[in-house]
């Protein structure tokens, strides 16, 4: 039964993909801002704790608005991804004995499992650095110390770096695909080419990774 | 030259299929891929075996009838080439070649390498047309069309509906086909009155046919023998978004006027 209006949009494969693209755009903007904010870690403890104070006290209403927006975006992004994946699997019940991917990138092929990794990482990351629930020595609003102590645990830092690797792959495909999905990409003679996405996919995870790496290597303490 | 073939044999839609090995000797490198299958089939008939069923018609790369997965690639290893225009010189003596039908829930196998592509026809029926009576042919320049729009429409219209995009897509998505048809008409003035309705109806039919969705792997564009660009998919999405945002229920026409 065909539904009308927004429900019909949500029912269609194009509509769900557009929802993924639009929420993806929000999430890409967020990771860029989050990464830029994190780099203040290298300005030292006072500056970084002041930044944390700004977000958690002075601008708390704005922070909550952002959290709710992000939660909504993530829920829609994952719901659409899950439903589309199920449809896509059902669309080819009998596979090929021999199939050679011609141009699809490793990034495109790891979107789903990379997404699952990030889905495991994000709640852990919030419980680790935001609520402190899973942090060995969490001190409220002492963000600098929390980061240093947090990343001194080897497996935590490695789990974080793994998430950044998948984030990079996810961004390499996603930050390019979202503009095509939303229908705002300019026609191109080489539509598979992705310069902006490559820059985002390298700079964002690299910026994030500087924190655990600098702690692990003992530069920041 | 000699090649070893592993061909998908399936007696009927309901029968179980399997790969069967054939040795094809005395093959000329100048034969087309389908001629090679013809030669093999003649030998099979002489031996009293069932020949391999495959779709073909024009054999000059323009009708869209032929199509099979050859060594894991739709229409085989040559870019911008249908299976009928692929020649045996693209292979080496002694090569093993895997031949399988297009695989998609929406393209059920009828026999061997022949699949039912009726789903494409139904997508076209849903909106891939211009319903204004056109009368006799107009003067060529009666309706001004920007050069770029004419070129883009022509590029999209090159789609022959062979189904390689579906076959090559990891999601068995018909997005490239549907987008080509939507772009072809949507670029031209004659296609404007039904542009929004067309996008909604064709995308809806595409979903009903159980094709998967687009994840922009780009495999379809690579497999397409006519070089249809995934830019058409962005165009389809743009039309679909705009159509969904602006659609309204048909108003009842009552009274005079």
XYZ file of C-alpha atoms in Angstrom:
478
model
C 0.000 0.000 0.000
C 1.470 3.308 -1.062
C 1.456 5.945 1.625
C 1.407 9.664 0.952
C 3.700 12.600 1.614
C 6.608 12.196 4.011
C 5.786 8.557 4.715
C 6.001 7.742 1.041
C 9.330 9.554 0.908
C 10.589 7.470 3.848
C 9.289 4.243 2.267
C 11.222 4.774 -0.960
C 14.817 3.670 -1.380
C 15.738 7.128 -2.668
C 14.006 8.817 0.285
C 15.820 6.677 2.856
C 19.117 7.295 1.122
C 18.446 11.038 1.094
C 17.817 10.830 4.846
C 21.189 9.093 5.185
C 22.844 11.812 3.115
C 21.247 14.678 5.038
C 21.994 13.180 8.457
C 25.472 12.298 7.179
C 26.026 15.943 6.325
C 25.147 16.902 9.929
C 27.470 14.220 11.291
C 30.355 15.210 9.017
C 29.990 18.837 10.130
C 29.991 17.623 13.730
C 33.161 15.520 13.471
C 34.993 18.428 11.833
C 33.985 20.783 14.681
C 34.682 18.138 17.327
C 38.138 17.471 15.893
C 38.953 21.192 15.704
C 37.829 21.622 19.330
C 39.903 18.657 20.465
C 43.087 20.164 19.070
C 42.973 22.703 21.908
C 44.310 19.815 23.980
C 47.714 20.847 22.685
C 47.345 24.374 24.110
C 47.662 22.848 27.538
C 45.540 21.900 30.484
C 44.180 25.351 31.344
C 42.957 26.161 27.865
C 41.485 22.713 27.271
C 39.654 22.661 30.608
C 38.289 26.132 29.871
C 36.961 24.814 26.541
C 35.301 21.936 28.372
C 33.818 24.404 30.864
C 32.519 26.537 28.008
C 30.664 23.571 26.476
C 29.461 22.003 29.710
C 28.529 25.112 31.709
C 28.356 28.376 29.774
C 26.844 26.965 26.596
C 25.085 23.966 28.115
C 21.746 24.759 26.399
C 23.486 24.887 23.035
C 25.324 21.681 23.882
C 22.059 19.930 24.652
C 20.492 21.207 21.450
C 23.461 19.772 19.584
C 23.271 16.464 21.457
C 19.596 16.056 20.633
C 20.208 16.941 16.992
C 23.082 14.479 16.796
C 21.115 11.729 18.508
C 18.249 12.248 16.064
C 20.662 12.251 13.121
C 22.408 9.080 14.295
C 19.135 7.234 14.912
C 17.781 8.152 11.467
C 21.118 7.398 9.794
C 21.343 3.928 11.339
C 17.670 3.058 10.870
C 17.816 3.957 7.181
C 21.152 2.157 6.770
C 19.816 -0.991 8.401
C 16.594 -1.032 6.396
C 18.360 -0.326 3.098
C 20.952 -3.002 3.814
C 18.215 -5.559 4.391
C 16.508 -4.556 1.132
C 19.791 -4.668 -0.732
C 20.580 -8.141 0.550
C 17.113 -9.351 -0.406
C 17.544 -7.912 -3.906
C 20.088 -10.609 -4.815
C 19.103 -13.891 -3.159
C 21.370 -15.968 -5.430
C 24.865 -14.559 -5.800
C 27.528 -15.032 -8.436
C 30.011 -17.877 -8.378
C 32.578 -15.474 -9.768
C 32.333 -11.740 -9.388
C 35.074 -9.163 -9.802
C 34.430 -5.699 -8.355
C 35.663 -3.247 -10.984
C 35.812 0.182 -9.381
C 34.215 0.048 -5.937
C 36.576 1.313 -3.271
C 37.588 -0.447 -0.069
C 35.914 2.457 1.725
C 32.588 1.808 -0.008
C 32.745 -1.893 0.768
C 33.470 -1.299 4.465
C 30.696 1.250 5.061
C 28.476 -1.286 6.814
C 30.981 -2.999 9.101
C 32.796 0.283 9.703
C 29.435 1.738 10.680
C 28.882 -1.097 13.145
C 32.331 -0.472 14.671
C 31.521 3.221 15.066
C 28.159 2.302 16.578
C 30.007 0.308 19.254
C 32.598 3.027 19.664
C 30.306 6.033 20.130
C 28.448 4.842 23.290
C 31.755 3.707 24.764
C 33.323 7.067 23.924
C 30.463 8.931 25.668
C 30.643 6.692 28.743
C 34.413 7.174 28.754
C 34.934 10.917 28.341
C 31.513 12.553 28.820
C 29.906 10.727 31.724
C 33.116 9.131 33.015
C 31.285 5.889 33.790
C 33.930 3.725 32.128
C 36.886 5.977 32.984
C 39.414 4.758 35.579
C 39.901 8.156 37.260
C 37.326 10.595 35.957
C 37.306 14.130 37.353
C 34.369 16.260 36.282
C 35.373 19.113 33.963
C 39.066 18.272 34.301
C 39.025 17.298 30.641
C 42.764 17.512 30.102
C 43.629 15.055 32.851
C 40.776 12.773 31.812
C 42.175 12.564 28.280
C 45.740 11.893 29.463
C 44.719 9.212 31.961
C 42.121 7.788 29.586
C 44.604 7.221 26.779
C 47.299 5.798 29.025
C 45.313 2.576 28.919
C 46.724 0.854 25.851
C 43.640 -1.030 24.635
C 41.487 2.077 24.997
C 43.860 4.093 22.820
C 44.018 1.279 20.260
C 40.225 0.929 20.186
C 40.047 4.693 19.629
C 42.617 4.587 16.821
C 40.721 1.711 15.200
C 37.576 3.822 15.286
C 39.477 6.648 13.607
C 40.609 4.321 10.811
C 37.004 3.315 10.162
C 35.887 6.932 10.493
C 38.374 7.874 7.771
C 37.054 5.148 5.456
C 33.454 6.068 6.278
C 34.165 9.728 5.501
C 36.032 8.931 2.284
C 32.942 7.321 0.816
C 30.273 9.178 2.776
C 31.493 12.752 2.423
C 31.599 12.242 -1.343
C 28.406 10.200 -1.686
C 26.206 12.520 0.381
C 26.376 15.318 -2.185
C 25.446 12.907 -4.985
C 22.644 11.365 -2.926
C 21.257 14.797 -2.086
C 21.383 15.654 -5.774
C 23.608 18.682 -5.232
C 26.816 17.337 -6.770
C 27.778 19.064 -9.969
C 27.890 16.840 -13.034
C 31.455 15.770 -13.606
C 33.466 14.060 -16.307
C 34.924 11.884 -13.575
C 32.091 11.456 -11.089
C 33.949 8.819 -9.051
C 36.683 11.316 -8.223
C 36.584 12.732 -4.696
C 39.033 15.428 -3.702
C 37.135 17.123 -0.871
C 36.158 13.791 0.675
C 39.781 12.638 0.592
C 40.877 15.779 2.436
C 38.144 15.344 5.079
C 38.876 11.626 5.379
C 42.547 12.301 6.127
C 42.401 15.500 8.183
C 39.567 14.558 10.558
C 40.815 11.146 11.766
C 44.407 12.430 11.792
C 43.413 15.367 14.009
C 41.540 13.095 16.406
C 44.362 10.549 16.469
C 46.943 13.142 17.520
C 45.497 13.042 21.055
C 45.884 9.330 21.851
C 49.148 9.160 19.898
C 50.700 12.072 21.788
C 49.651 10.524 25.112
C 50.843 7.031 24.163
C 54.207 8.401 23.020
C 54.520 10.420 26.215
C 54.496 13.902 24.646
C 51.483 14.983 26.656
C 51.203 14.196 30.339
C 42.318 -21.015 -29.840
C 40.948 -23.160 -27.049
C 38.985 -22.043 -24.028
C 37.413 -23.811 -21.083
C 33.940 -22.537 -20.226
C 32.063 -22.813 -16.951
C 28.494 -22.040 -17.962
C 25.447 -21.683 -15.733
C 22.920 -24.275 -16.874
C 19.395 -24.165 -15.542
C 16.595 -25.997 -17.338
C 13.783 -23.709 -16.188
C 12.883 -20.983 -13.732
C 11.975 -23.524 -11.061
C 14.805 -25.990 -11.703
C 18.038 -25.904 -9.742
C 20.982 -24.719 -11.799
C 24.676 -25.416 -11.758
C 27.876 -24.542 -13.558
C 28.733 -27.027 -16.323
C 32.201 -27.225 -17.877
C 32.692 -27.176 -21.650
C 35.830 -27.362 -23.701
C 35.600 -25.095 -26.766
C 38.295 -25.981 -29.304
C 39.073 -24.416 -32.684
C 37.778 -20.997 -31.717
C 38.851 -18.118 -33.939
C 40.018 -14.999 -32.113
C 37.916 -13.024 -34.615
C 34.685 -14.603 -33.416
C 32.455 -12.526 -31.246
C 31.722 -13.956 -27.821
C 28.221 -14.925 -28.937
C 29.557 -16.549 -32.131
C 31.796 -18.641 -29.931
C 28.668 -19.720 -28.005
C 26.893 -20.395 -31.335
C 29.713 -22.699 -32.405
C 29.633 -24.476 -29.076
C 25.832 -24.815 -29.331
C 26.062 -26.380 -32.811
C 28.452 -28.938 -31.423
C 26.132 -29.563 -28.461
C 23.196 -30.114 -30.837
C 25.217 -32.571 -32.929
C 26.004 -34.452 -29.739
C 22.293 -34.485 -28.896
C 22.669 -32.123 -25.924
C 20.549 -29.122 -25.035
C 22.143 -25.936 -26.433
C 22.939 -23.070 -24.057
C 20.096 -20.539 -24.040
C 21.098 -16.873 -24.165
C 19.366 -13.675 -25.273
C 20.629 -11.873 -28.359
C 19.196 -9.883 -31.204
C 20.993 -7.149 -33.150
C 24.534 -8.337 -32.418
C 25.774 -4.837 -33.048
C 25.621 -3.524 -29.518
C 22.509 -1.394 -29.728
C 19.500 -3.507 -28.806
C 20.197 -4.425 -25.199
C 19.154 -8.069 -25.597
C 22.414 -9.802 -24.839
C 24.003 -9.718 -21.469
C 25.765 -12.137 -19.192
C 28.381 -12.084 -16.490
C 31.657 -13.035 -18.116
C 34.449 -13.729 -15.644
C 32.631 -11.806 -12.967
C 32.094 -8.644 -15.009
C 28.855 -7.634 -16.733
C 29.327 -8.028 -20.518
C 32.892 -9.185 -19.894
C 36.256 -7.509 -19.612
C 35.963 -4.760 -22.250
C 34.684 -1.349 -21.256
C 31.735 0.205 -23.120
C 31.056 -3.080 -24.880
C 28.090 -5.443 -24.953
C 28.671 -9.201 -24.894
C 27.909 -9.399 -28.640
C 30.614 -6.856 -29.436
C 33.178 -8.570 -27.259
C 35.566 -10.679 -29.334
C 37.523 -13.764 -28.478
C 40.757 -11.858 -29.058
C 40.089 -10.311 -25.649
C 40.945 -13.735 -24.217
C 44.045 -15.867 -24.399
C 44.424 -19.423 -25.582
C 43.641 -21.817 -22.759
C 41.692 -19.264 -20.696
C 38.988 -20.381 -18.323
C 35.817 -18.327 -18.689
C 32.955 -18.224 -16.206
C 29.576 -17.359 -17.726
C 26.610 -16.621 -15.463
C 23.231 -14.955 -15.908
C 22.415 -11.526 -14.423
C 21.612 -12.101 -10.770
C 18.781 -10.180 -9.128
C 15.539 -11.107 -7.449
C 13.827 -8.803 -9.949
C 15.483 -10.652 -12.884
C 14.448 -14.290 -12.415
C 16.296 -16.800 -14.578
C 14.077 -18.233 -17.318
C 16.627 -20.660 -18.713
C 20.430 -20.892 -18.563
C 21.636 -17.336 -19.248
C 18.232 -15.876 -20.105
C 16.604 -13.721 -17.441
C 13.230 -11.995 -17.368
C 13.838 -8.251 -17.557
C 10.141 -7.389 -17.530
C 10.787 -5.326 -14.401
C 12.485 -2.725 -16.608
C 9.433 -2.550 -18.869
C 7.198 -1.944 -15.866
C 9.468 0.878 -14.646
C 9.151 2.481 -18.096
C 5.381 1.941 -18.034
C 5.218 3.764 -14.704
C 6.463 7.035 -16.179
C 9.181 6.719 -18.782
C 7.199 8.432 -21.486
C 5.771 11.764 -22.636
C 2.008 11.564 -22.905
C 1.350 14.815 -24.783
C 0.154 14.094 -28.314
C 3.052 15.171 -30.475
C 1.421 15.196 -33.889
C 3.671 15.264 -36.883
C 7.336 16.054 -36.497
C 8.036 19.673 -35.725
C 10.640 21.831 -37.293
C 13.929 20.906 -35.657
C 14.465 24.265 -34.000
C 10.845 25.064 -33.109
C 11.577 24.459 -29.435
C 14.861 25.970 -28.286
C 16.868 23.489 -26.207
C 20.184 24.443 -24.602
C 23.070 22.525 -26.129
C 24.124 21.061 -22.779
C 20.591 19.843 -22.033
C 20.322 18.230 -25.450
C 23.700 16.549 -24.973
C 22.863 15.307 -21.480
C 19.473 14.003 -22.617
C 21.118 12.236 -25.549
C 23.763 10.679 -23.290
C 21.073 9.364 -20.936
C 18.944 8.189 -23.866
C 21.807 5.955 -24.959
C 20.641 3.452 -22.312
C 19.652 0.223 -24.075
C 18.077 -1.343 -20.985
C 20.369 -4.375 -21.011
C 20.444 -4.706 -17.223
C 24.232 -4.674 -16.808
C 23.897 -1.951 -14.147
C 21.678 -4.219 -12.039
C 23.946 -7.197 -12.635
C 27.106 -5.311 -11.651
C 25.613 -3.527 -8.638
C 26.437 -5.183 -5.308
C 22.872 -4.274 -4.270
C 21.213 -5.346 -7.537
C 19.946 -1.778 -7.809
C 18.230 -0.457 -10.930
C 19.139 3.132 -10.024
C 21.294 3.763 -13.094
C 18.630 2.471 -15.489
C 15.809 4.389 -13.812
C 17.951 7.516 -13.494
C 18.922 7.363 -17.169
C 15.258 7.277 -18.198
C 14.319 10.062 -15.758
C 17.244 12.243 -16.898
C 16.651 11.593 -20.576
C 13.116 13.006 -20.466
C 13.663 15.433 -17.602
C 16.320 17.369 -19.496
C 14.033 18.169 -22.431
C 11.186 20.706 -22.665
C 8.758 17.986 -23.794
C 9.425 16.068 -20.597
C 8.728 18.960 -18.209
C 4.942 18.673 -17.636
C 5.302 15.165 -16.197
C 8.754 15.540 -14.720
C 7.721 15.408 -11.043
C 5.089 12.727 -11.472
C 7.577 10.700 -13.486
C 10.262 10.764 -10.806
C 7.825 9.669 -8.097
C 6.209 6.945 -10.180
C 9.373 5.429 -11.637
C 11.220 5.347 -8.308
C 8.165 3.787 -6.682
C 7.970 1.103 -9.375
C 11.719 0.474 -9.084
C 11.219 -0.270 -5.383
C 8.158 -2.438 -6.025
C 10.202 -4.584 -8.399
C 12.464 -5.495 -5.419
C 15.614 -3.907 -6.808
C 18.079 -2.759 -4.159
C 19.046 0.827 -3.446
C 22.013 2.892 -4.573
C 25.124 3.007 -2.389
C 27.242 4.727 -5.051
C 29.786 1.968 -5.447
C 30.109 3.091 -9.058
C 30.089 -0.461 -10.448
C 27.065 0.278 -12.676
C 28.752 3.134 -14.494
C 31.786 0.952 -15.132
C 29.674 -1.932 -16.413
C 27.345 0.146 -18.588
C 28.084 -0.579 -22.266
C 26.711 2.852 -23.139
C 28.711 4.800 -20.564
C 25.737 6.194 -18.644
C 27.144 8.333 -15.834
C 26.174 8.086 -12.172
C 25.558 11.835 -12.520
C 22.117 10.741 -13.733
C 21.493 9.218 -10.278
C 22.143 12.601 -8.650
C 19.680 14.055 -11.153
C 17.090 11.384 -10.296
C 17.476 12.081 -6.583
C 17.205 15.825 -7.182
C 13.977 15.360 -9.141
C 12.665 12.914 -6.551
C 13.372 15.255 -3.619
C 11.809 18.183 -5.430
C 8.797 16.109 -6.476
C 8.253 14.760 -2.956
C 8.492 18.280 -1.512
C 6.054 19.830 -3.972
C 3.533 17.081 -4.655
C -0.073 17.645 -3.726
C -3.195 15.575 -3.860
C -5.066 15.976 -7.114
C -7.821 18.514 -6.562
C -11.383 17.533 -7.448
C -12.655 19.318 -10.471
C -16.261 20.199 -9.696
C -18.678 22.627 -11.258
C -18.018 24.560 -14.387
C -14.741 25.762 -15.755
